[in-house]
Tab-separated table of C-alpha atoms in Angstrom:
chain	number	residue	atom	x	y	z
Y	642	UNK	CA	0.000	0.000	0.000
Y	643	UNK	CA	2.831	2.222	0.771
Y	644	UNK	CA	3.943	1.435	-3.016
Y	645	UNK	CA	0.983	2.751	-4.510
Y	646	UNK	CA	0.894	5.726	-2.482
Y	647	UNK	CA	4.132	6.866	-3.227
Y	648	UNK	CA	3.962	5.875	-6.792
Y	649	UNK	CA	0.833	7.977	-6.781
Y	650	UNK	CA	2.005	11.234	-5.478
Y	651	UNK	CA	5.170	10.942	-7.721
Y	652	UNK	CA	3.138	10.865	-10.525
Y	653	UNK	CA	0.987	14.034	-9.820
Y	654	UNK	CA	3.624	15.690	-9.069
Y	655	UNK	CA	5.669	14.482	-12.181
Y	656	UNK	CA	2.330	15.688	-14.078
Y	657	UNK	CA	2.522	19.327	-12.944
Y	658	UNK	CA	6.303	19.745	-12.793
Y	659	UNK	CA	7.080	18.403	-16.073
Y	660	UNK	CA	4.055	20.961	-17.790
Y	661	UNK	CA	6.686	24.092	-16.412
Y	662	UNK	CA	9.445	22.175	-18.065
Y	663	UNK	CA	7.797	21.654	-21.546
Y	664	UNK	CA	6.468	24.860	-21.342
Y	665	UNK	CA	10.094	26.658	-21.013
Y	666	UNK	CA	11.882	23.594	-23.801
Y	667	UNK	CA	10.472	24.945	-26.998
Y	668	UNK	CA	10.687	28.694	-26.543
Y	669	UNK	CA	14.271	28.869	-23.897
Y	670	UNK	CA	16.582	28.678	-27.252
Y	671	UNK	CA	14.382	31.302	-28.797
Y	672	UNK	CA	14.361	33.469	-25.860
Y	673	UNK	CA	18.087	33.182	-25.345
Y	674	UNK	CA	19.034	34.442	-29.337
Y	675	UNK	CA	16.853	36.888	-28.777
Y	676	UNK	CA	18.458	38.395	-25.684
Y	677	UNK	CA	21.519	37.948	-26.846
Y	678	UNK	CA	21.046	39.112	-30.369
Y	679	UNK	CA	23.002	35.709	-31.761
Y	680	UNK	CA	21.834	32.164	-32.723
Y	681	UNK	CA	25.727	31.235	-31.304
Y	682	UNK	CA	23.882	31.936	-27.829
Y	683	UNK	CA	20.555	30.366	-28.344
Y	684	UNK	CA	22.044	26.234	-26.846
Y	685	UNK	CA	22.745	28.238	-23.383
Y	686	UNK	CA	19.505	28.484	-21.647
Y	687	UNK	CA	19.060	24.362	-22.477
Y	688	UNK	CA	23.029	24.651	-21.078
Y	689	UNK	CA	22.364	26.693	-17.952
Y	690	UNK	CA	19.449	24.469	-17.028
Y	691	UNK	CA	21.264	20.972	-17.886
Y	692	UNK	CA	24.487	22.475	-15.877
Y	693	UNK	CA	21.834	23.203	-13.033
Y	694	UNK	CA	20.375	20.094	-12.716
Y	695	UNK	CA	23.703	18.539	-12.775
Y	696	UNK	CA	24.620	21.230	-9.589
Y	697	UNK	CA	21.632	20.089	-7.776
Y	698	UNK	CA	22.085	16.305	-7.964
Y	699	UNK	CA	24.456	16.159	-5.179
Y	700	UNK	CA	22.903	18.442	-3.239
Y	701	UNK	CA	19.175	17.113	-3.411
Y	702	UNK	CA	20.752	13.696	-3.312
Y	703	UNK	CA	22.352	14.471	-0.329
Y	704	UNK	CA	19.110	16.319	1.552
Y	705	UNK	CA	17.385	12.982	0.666
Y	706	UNK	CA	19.693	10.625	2.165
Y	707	UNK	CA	19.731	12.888	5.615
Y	708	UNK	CA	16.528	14.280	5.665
Y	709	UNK	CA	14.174	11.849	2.842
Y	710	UNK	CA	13.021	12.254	-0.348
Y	711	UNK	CA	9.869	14.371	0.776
Y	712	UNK	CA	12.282	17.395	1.812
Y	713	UNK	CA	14.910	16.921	-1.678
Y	714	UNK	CA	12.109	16.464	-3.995
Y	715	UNK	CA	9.791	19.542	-2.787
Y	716	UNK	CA	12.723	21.933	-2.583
Y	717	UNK	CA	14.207	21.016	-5.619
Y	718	UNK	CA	10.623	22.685	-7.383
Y	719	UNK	CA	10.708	25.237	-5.035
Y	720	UNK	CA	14.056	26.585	-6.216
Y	721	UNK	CA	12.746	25.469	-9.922
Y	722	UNK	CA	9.631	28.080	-9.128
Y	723	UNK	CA	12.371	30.987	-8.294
Y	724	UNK	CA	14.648	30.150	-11.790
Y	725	UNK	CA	11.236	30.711	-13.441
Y	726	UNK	CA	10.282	33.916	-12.003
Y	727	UNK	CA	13.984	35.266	-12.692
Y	728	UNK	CA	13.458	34.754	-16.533
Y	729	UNK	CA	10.380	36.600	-16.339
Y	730	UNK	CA	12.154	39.009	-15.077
Y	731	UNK	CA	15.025	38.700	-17.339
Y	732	UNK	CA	12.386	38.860	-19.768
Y	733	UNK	CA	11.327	41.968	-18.866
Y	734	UNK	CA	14.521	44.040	-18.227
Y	735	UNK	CA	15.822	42.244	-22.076
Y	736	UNK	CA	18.406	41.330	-20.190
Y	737	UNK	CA	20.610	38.159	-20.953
Y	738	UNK	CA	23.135	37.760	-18.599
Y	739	UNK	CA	20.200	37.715	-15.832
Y	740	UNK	CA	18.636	35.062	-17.932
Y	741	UNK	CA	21.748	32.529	-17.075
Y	742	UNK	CA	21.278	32.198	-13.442
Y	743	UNK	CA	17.672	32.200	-13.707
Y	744	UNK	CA	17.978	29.004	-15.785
Y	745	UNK	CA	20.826	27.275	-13.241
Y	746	UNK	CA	18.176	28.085	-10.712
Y	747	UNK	CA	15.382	26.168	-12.772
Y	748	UNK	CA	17.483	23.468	-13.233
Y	749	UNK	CA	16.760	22.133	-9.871
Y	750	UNK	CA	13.113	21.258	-11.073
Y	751	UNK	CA	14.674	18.684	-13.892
Y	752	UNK	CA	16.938	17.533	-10.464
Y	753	UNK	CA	14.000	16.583	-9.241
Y	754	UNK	CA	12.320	15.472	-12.022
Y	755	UNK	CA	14.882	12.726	-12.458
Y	756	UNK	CA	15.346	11.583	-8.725
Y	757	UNK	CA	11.974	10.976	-8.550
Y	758	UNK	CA	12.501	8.032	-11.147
Y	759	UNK	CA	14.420	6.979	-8.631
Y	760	UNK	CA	12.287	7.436	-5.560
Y	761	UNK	CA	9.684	4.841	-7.346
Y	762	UNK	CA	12.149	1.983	-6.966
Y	763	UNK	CA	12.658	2.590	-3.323
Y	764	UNK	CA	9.971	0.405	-1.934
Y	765	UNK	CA	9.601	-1.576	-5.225
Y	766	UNK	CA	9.910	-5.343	-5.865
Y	767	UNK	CA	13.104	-6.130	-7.354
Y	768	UNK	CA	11.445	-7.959	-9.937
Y	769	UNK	CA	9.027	-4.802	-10.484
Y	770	UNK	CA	12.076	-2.295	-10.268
Y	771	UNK	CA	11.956	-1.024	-13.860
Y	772	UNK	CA	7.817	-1.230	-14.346
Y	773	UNK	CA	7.953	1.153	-11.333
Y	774	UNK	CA	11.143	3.539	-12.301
Y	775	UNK	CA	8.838	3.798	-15.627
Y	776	UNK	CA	5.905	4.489	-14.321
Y	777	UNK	CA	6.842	7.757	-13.039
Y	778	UNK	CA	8.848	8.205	-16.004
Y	779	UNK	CA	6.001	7.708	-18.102
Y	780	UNK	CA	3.974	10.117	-16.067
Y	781	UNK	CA	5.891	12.925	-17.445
Y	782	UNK	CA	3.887	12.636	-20.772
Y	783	UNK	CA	1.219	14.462	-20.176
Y	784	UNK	CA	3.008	17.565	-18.645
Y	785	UNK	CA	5.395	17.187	-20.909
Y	786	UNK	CA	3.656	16.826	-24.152
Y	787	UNK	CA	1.143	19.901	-23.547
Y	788	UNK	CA	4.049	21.868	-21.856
Y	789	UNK	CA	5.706	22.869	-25.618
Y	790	UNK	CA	1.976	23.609	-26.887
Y	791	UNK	CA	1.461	26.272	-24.332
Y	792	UNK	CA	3.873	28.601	-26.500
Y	793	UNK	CA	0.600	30.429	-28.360
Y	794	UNK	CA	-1.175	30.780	-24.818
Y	795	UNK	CA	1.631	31.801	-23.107
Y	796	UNK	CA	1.863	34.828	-25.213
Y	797	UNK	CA	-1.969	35.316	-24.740
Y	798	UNK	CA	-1.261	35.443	-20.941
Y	799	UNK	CA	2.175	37.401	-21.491
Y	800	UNK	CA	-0.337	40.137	-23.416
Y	801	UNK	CA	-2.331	40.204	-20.014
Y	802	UNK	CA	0.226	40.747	-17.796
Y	803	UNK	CA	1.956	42.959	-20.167
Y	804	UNK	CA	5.312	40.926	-20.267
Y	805	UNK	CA	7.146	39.621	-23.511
Y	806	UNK	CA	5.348	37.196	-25.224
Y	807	UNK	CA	8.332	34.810	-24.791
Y	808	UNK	CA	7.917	35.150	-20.934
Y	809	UNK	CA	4.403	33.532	-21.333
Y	810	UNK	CA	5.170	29.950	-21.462
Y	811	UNK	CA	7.453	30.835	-18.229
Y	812	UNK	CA	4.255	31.740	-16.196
Y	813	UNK	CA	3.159	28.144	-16.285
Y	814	UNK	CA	6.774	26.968	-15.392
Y	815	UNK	CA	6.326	28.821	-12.375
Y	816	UNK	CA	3.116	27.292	-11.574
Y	817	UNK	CA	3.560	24.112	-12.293
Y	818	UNK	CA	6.499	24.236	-10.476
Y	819	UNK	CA	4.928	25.558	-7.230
Y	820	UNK	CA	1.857	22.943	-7.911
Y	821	UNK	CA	4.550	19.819	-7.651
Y	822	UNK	CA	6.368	21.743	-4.855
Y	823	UNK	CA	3.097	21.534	-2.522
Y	824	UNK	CA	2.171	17.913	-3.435
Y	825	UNK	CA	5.310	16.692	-2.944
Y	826	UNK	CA	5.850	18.422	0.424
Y	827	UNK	CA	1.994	17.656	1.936
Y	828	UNK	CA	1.546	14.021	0.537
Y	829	UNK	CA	4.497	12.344	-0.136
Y	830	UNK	CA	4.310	10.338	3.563
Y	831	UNK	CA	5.423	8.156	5.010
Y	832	UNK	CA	8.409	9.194	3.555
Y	833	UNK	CA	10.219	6.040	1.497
Y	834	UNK	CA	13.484	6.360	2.416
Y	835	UNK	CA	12.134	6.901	5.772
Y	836	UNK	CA	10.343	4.121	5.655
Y	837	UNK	CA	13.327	1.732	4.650
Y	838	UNK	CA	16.282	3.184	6.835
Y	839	UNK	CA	18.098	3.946	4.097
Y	840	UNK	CA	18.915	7.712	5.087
Y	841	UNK	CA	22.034	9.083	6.213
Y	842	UNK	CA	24.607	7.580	3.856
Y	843	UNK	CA	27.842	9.205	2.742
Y	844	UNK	CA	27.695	10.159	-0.710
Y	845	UNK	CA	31.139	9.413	-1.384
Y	846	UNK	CA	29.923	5.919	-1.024
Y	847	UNK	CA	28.227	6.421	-4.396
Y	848	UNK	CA	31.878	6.997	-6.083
Y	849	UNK	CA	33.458	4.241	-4.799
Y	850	UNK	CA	30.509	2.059	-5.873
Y	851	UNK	CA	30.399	3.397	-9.770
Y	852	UNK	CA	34.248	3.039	-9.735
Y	853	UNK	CA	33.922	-1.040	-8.580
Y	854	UNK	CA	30.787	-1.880	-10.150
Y	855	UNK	CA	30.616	-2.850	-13.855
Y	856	UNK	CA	26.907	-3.111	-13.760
Y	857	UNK	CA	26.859	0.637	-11.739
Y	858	UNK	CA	29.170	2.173	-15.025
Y	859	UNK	CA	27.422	0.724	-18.011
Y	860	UNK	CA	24.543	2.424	-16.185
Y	861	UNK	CA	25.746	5.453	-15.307
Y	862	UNK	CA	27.226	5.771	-18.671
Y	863	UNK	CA	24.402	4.665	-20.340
Y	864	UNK	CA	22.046	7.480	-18.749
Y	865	UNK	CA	24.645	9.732	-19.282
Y	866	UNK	CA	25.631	9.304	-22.805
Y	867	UNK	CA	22.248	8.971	-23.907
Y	868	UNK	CA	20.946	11.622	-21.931
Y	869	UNK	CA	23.878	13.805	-24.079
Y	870	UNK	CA	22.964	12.727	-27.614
Y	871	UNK	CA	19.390	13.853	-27.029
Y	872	UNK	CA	20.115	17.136	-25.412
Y	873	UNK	CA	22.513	17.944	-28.053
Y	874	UNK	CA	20.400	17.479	-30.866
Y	875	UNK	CA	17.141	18.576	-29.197
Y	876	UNK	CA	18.363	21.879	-28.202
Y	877	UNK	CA	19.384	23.084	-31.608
Y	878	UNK	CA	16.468	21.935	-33.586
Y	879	UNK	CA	13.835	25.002	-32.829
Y	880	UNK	CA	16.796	26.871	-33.926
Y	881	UNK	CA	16.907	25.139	-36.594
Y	882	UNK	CA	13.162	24.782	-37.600
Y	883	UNK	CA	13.377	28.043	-37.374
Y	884	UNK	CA	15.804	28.797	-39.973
Y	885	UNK	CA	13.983	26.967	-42.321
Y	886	UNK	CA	10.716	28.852	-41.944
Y	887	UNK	CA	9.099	27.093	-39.211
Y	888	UNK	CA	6.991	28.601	-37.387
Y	889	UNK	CA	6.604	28.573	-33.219
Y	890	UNK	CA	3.394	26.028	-33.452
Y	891	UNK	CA	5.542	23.924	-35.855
Y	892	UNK	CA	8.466	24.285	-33.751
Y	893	UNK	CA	6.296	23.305	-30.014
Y	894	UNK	CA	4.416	20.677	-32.225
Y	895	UNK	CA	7.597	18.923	-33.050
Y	896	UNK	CA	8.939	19.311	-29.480
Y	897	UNK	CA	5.728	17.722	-28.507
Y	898	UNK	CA	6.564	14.810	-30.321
Y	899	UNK	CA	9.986	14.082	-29.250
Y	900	UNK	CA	8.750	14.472	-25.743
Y	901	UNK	CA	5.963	11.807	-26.426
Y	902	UNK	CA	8.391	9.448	-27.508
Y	903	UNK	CA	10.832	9.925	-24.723
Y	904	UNK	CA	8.177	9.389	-21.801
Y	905	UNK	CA	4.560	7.743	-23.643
Y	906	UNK	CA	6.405	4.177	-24.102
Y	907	UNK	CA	8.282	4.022	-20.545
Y	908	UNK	CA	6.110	1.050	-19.230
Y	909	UNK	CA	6.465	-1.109	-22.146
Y	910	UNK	CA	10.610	0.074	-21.818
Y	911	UNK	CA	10.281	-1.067	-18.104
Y	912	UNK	CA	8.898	-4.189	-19.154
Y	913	UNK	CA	11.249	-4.873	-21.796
Y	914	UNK	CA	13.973	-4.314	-19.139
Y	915	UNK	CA	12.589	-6.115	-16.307
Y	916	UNK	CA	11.896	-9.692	-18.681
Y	917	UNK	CA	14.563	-8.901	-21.824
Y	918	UNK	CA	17.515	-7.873	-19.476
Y	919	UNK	CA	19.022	-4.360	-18.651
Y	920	UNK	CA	22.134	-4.589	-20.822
Y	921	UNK	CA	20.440	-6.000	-23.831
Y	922	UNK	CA	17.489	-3.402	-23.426
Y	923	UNK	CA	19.829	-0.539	-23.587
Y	924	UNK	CA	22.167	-1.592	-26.395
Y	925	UNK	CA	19.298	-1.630	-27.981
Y	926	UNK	CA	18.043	1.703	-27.013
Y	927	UNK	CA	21.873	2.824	-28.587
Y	928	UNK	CA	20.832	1.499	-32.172
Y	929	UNK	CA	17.675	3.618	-32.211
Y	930	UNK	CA	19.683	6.382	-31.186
Y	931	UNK	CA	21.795	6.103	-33.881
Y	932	UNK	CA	18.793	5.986	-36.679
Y	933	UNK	CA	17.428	8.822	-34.836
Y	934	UNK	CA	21.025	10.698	-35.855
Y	935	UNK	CA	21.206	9.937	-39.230
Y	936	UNK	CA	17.755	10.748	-39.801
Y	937	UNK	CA	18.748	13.936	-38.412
Y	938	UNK	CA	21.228	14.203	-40.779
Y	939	UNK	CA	19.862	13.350	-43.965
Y	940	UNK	CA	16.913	15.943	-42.990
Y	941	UNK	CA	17.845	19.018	-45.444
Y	942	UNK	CA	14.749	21.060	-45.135
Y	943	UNK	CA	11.691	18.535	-44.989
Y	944	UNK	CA	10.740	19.240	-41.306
Y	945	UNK	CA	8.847	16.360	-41.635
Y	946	UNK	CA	11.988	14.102	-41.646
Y	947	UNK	CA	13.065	16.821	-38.748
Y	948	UNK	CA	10.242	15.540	-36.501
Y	949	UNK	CA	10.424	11.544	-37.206
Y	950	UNK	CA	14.008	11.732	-35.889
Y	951	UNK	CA	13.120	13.505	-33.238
Y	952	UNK	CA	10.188	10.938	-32.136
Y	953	UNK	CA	13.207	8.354	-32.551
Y	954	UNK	CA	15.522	10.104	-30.696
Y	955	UNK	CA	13.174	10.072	-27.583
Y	956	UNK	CA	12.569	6.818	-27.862
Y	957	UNK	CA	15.863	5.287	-27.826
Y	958	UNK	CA	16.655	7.947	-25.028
Y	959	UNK	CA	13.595	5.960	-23.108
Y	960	UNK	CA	14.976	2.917	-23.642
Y	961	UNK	CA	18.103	3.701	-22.691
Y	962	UNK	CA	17.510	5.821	-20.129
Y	963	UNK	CA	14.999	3.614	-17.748
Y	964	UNK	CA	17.241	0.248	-18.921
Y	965	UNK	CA	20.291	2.809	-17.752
Y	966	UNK	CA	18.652	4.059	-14.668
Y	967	UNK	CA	17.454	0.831	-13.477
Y	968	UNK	CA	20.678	-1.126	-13.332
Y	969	UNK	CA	22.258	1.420	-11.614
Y	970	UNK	CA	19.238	0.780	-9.289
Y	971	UNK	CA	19.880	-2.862	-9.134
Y	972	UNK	CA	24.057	-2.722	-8.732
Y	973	UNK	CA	24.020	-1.505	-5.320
Y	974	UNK	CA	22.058	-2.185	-2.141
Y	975	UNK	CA	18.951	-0.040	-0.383
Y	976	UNK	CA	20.882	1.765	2.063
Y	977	UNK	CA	23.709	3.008	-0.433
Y	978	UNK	CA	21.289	3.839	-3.450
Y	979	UNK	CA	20.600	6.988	-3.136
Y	980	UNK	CA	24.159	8.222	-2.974
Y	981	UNK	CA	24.728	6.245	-6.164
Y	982	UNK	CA	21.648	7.699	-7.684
Y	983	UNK	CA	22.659	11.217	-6.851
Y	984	UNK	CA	26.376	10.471	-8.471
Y	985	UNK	CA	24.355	8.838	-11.653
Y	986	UNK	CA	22.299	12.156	-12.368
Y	987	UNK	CA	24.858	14.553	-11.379
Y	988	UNK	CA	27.378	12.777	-14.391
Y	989	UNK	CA	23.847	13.034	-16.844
Y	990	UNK	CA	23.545	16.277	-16.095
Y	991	UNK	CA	26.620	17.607	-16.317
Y	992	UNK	CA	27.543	15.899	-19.677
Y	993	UNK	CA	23.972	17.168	-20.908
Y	994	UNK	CA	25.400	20.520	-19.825
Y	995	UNK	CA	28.290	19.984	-21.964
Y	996	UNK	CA	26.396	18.455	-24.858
Y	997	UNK	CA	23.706	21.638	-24.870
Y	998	UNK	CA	26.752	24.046	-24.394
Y	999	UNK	CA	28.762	22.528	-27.404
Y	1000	UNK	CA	25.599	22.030	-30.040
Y	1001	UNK	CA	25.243	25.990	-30.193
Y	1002	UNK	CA	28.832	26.435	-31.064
Y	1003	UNK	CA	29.031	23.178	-33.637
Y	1004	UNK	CA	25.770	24.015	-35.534
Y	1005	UNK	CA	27.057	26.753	-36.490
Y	1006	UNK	CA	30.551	25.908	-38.013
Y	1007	UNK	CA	29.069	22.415	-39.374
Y	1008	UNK	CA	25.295	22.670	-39.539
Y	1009	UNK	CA	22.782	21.032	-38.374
Y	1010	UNK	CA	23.796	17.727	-40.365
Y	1011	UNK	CA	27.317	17.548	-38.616
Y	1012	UNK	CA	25.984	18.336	-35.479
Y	1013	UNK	CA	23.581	15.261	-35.727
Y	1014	UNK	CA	26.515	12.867	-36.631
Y	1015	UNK	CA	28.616	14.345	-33.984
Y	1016	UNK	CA	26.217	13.574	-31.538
Y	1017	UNK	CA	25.698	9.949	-32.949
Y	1018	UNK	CA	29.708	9.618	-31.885
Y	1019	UNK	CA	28.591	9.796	-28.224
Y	1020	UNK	CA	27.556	5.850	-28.982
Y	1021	UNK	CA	30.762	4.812	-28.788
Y	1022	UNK	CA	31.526	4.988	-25.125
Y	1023	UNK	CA	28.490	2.943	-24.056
Y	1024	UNK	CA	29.024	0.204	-25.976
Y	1025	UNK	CA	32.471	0.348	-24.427
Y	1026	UNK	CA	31.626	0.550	-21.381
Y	1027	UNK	CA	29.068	-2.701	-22.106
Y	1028	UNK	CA	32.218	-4.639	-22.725
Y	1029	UNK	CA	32.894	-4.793	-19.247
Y	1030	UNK	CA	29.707	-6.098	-17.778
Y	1031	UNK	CA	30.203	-9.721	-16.999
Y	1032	UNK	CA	29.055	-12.519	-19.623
Y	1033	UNK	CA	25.715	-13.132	-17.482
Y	1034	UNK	CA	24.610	-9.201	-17.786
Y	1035	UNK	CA	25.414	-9.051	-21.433
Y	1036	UNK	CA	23.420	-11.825	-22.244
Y	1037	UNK	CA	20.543	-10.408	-21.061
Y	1038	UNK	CA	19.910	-12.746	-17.815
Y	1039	UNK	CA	20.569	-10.190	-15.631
Y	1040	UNK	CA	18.588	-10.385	-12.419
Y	1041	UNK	CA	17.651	-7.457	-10.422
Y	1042	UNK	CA	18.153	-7.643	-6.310
């Protein structure tokens, strides 16, 4: 019972919080060229909130293992709700620099977002570890879907408040964000890492576990990877729908899309994982991301081809992502999982960070075509890092604890 409860709050508050970030995905590129006055600048506001999120793993991962997940997950919105209020604000004064720290800040709320995949599997059956992580992953869907397609009536509100019409879509980011903040806080009891003793660890226990765990790396670089190859190319495509003629429906319609097939088709990825096997399930999840590249790449100017690579590319970041996510789950004991967890999404943040800093830079000397196949490159080190999982993993009769 205390499994359904939790999975239920998680996903209400996965609902709300993940509308603020869909609203702020689609227009945060657009916003930052604007400010800035060059398309050069337009991959740091997906930068600034990837780098945050990657700045508020440790620390939210940390606040959960002393104080639970109720605290870590309700403040990490909370500080999410401030970022969005500062870009309204940045908004409003046209200024950019302003705009950075404002999107660090918001950051936190994608923190959260993620750890909460992780809070499902806290009381879970091991056999039902990856159903549960994708669950709440799957939850995301709706929020995140509609979030993009809130661009039109954000500037409808913006009008009524007399802000930009870019700030718009921000307004719901802020109050989605303070929506998860208060359902998280109020009804996410009893607490599950409260509930399990499994509070209080040392995160530097989560190093030394990645660093002797083969299972713990291929899913920490698995997340991480993936997690880099989608943010790369998803950040510079409204930028580059835009070029082409696109307009900001087409461009939050297409957004839409990828976001659909990142989160809609989480449960059947957790069941895949749970009965196929973790390693085989994300290798697999690798090869779509790869099609998803080259379809990228051969796109010219159809944006039609634009958006079926980007419903690819979510998809294999799914697959990977809860197959990723859930071994690192399964490599390491209760008590020490959520210092592991917290090392996991710090590492996918932070190379996200990179990823969403670099694609600004590389579309422009190479295009959008050499970005795609640069991004494809980030393949490589997973099925690397695959090689080193033992026989049983690899074979795809790995059994979760």
């Amino acid at each position: 019972m205390s499994q359904r409860r939790t999975l239920g709050v998680l996903v209400a508050a996965q609902i709300a919080g993940s509308i603020g970030i869909g609203a702020s995905v689609s227009v945060g590129a657009v916003l930052a060229a604007d400010l800035s006055g060059s398309a050069a600048w337009s991959g740091s506001a997906s930068t600034m909130s990837t780098l945050g999120a990657a700045l508020w793993a440790l620390p939210l991962a940390r606040v959960a293992a002393a104080r639970g997940r109720r605290l870590a997950l309700s403040l990490g919105w909370a500080v999410s709700l401030l970022g969005a209020v500062l870009v309204i604000a940045a908004a409003m004064a046209r200024s950019f620099p302003l705009t950075l720290p404002a999107m660090l800040l918001m950051g936190a709320g994608n923190a959260a977002n993620l750890q909460s995949r992780f809070a499902a599997t806290d009381l879970a059956e091991p056999r039902h570890r990856g159903r549960s992580l994708a669950l709440v992953v799957w939850s995301s869907t709706i929020g995140a879907v509609a979030g993009p397609n809130l661009t039109r009536p954000g500037a409808s509100v913006a009008e009524f408040l007399g802000i930009p019409p870019l700030a718009g879509p921000f307004v719901f980011s802020a109050v989605a964000a303070a929506v998860a903040t208060v359902v998280l806080f109020v009804a996410l009891r009893p607490d599950p890492l409260a509930s399990n003793g499994s509070r209080g660890r040392n995160l530097r226990i989560g190093w030394e576990v990645v660093k002797s765990s083969p299972q713990a790396r291929f899913g920490v670089a698995t997340v991480a990877f993936s997690h880099t190859v989608m943010v790369s190319l998803m950040a510079m495509t409204p930028v580059h729908m835009q070029e082409h003629g696109a307009t900001l429906t087409i461009v939050g319609l297409t957004i839409s899309l990828h976001i659909a097939g990142m989160y809609a088709l989480s449960p059947v990825m957790g069941w895949i994982s749970d009965r196929w096997g973790r390693v085989r399930t994300a290798l697999t999840g690798q090869a779509i991301l790869v099609l998803a590249v080259l379809l990228a790449a051969v796109s010219g100017d159809s944006m039609t081809v634009v958006t079926i690579a980007l419903i690819v590319l979510g998809t294999g970041w799914s697959m990977s992502t809860v197959a990723g996510s859930t071994l690192v789950a399964d490599s390491v004991e209760l008590a020490r999982r959520p210092a592991v967890q917290g090392v996991s999404d710090l590492l996918m943040s932070l190379t996200g960070a990179i990823g969403a800093a670099l694609s600004g830079v590389v579309l422009t000397l190479i295009t959008y075509t050499g970005l795609s196949l640069a991004a494809g490159l980030l393949v490589l080190p997973v099925i690397v890092f695959s090689l080193t999982v033992p026989a049983r993993q690899n074979q795809g009769l790995d059994q979760p604890r």
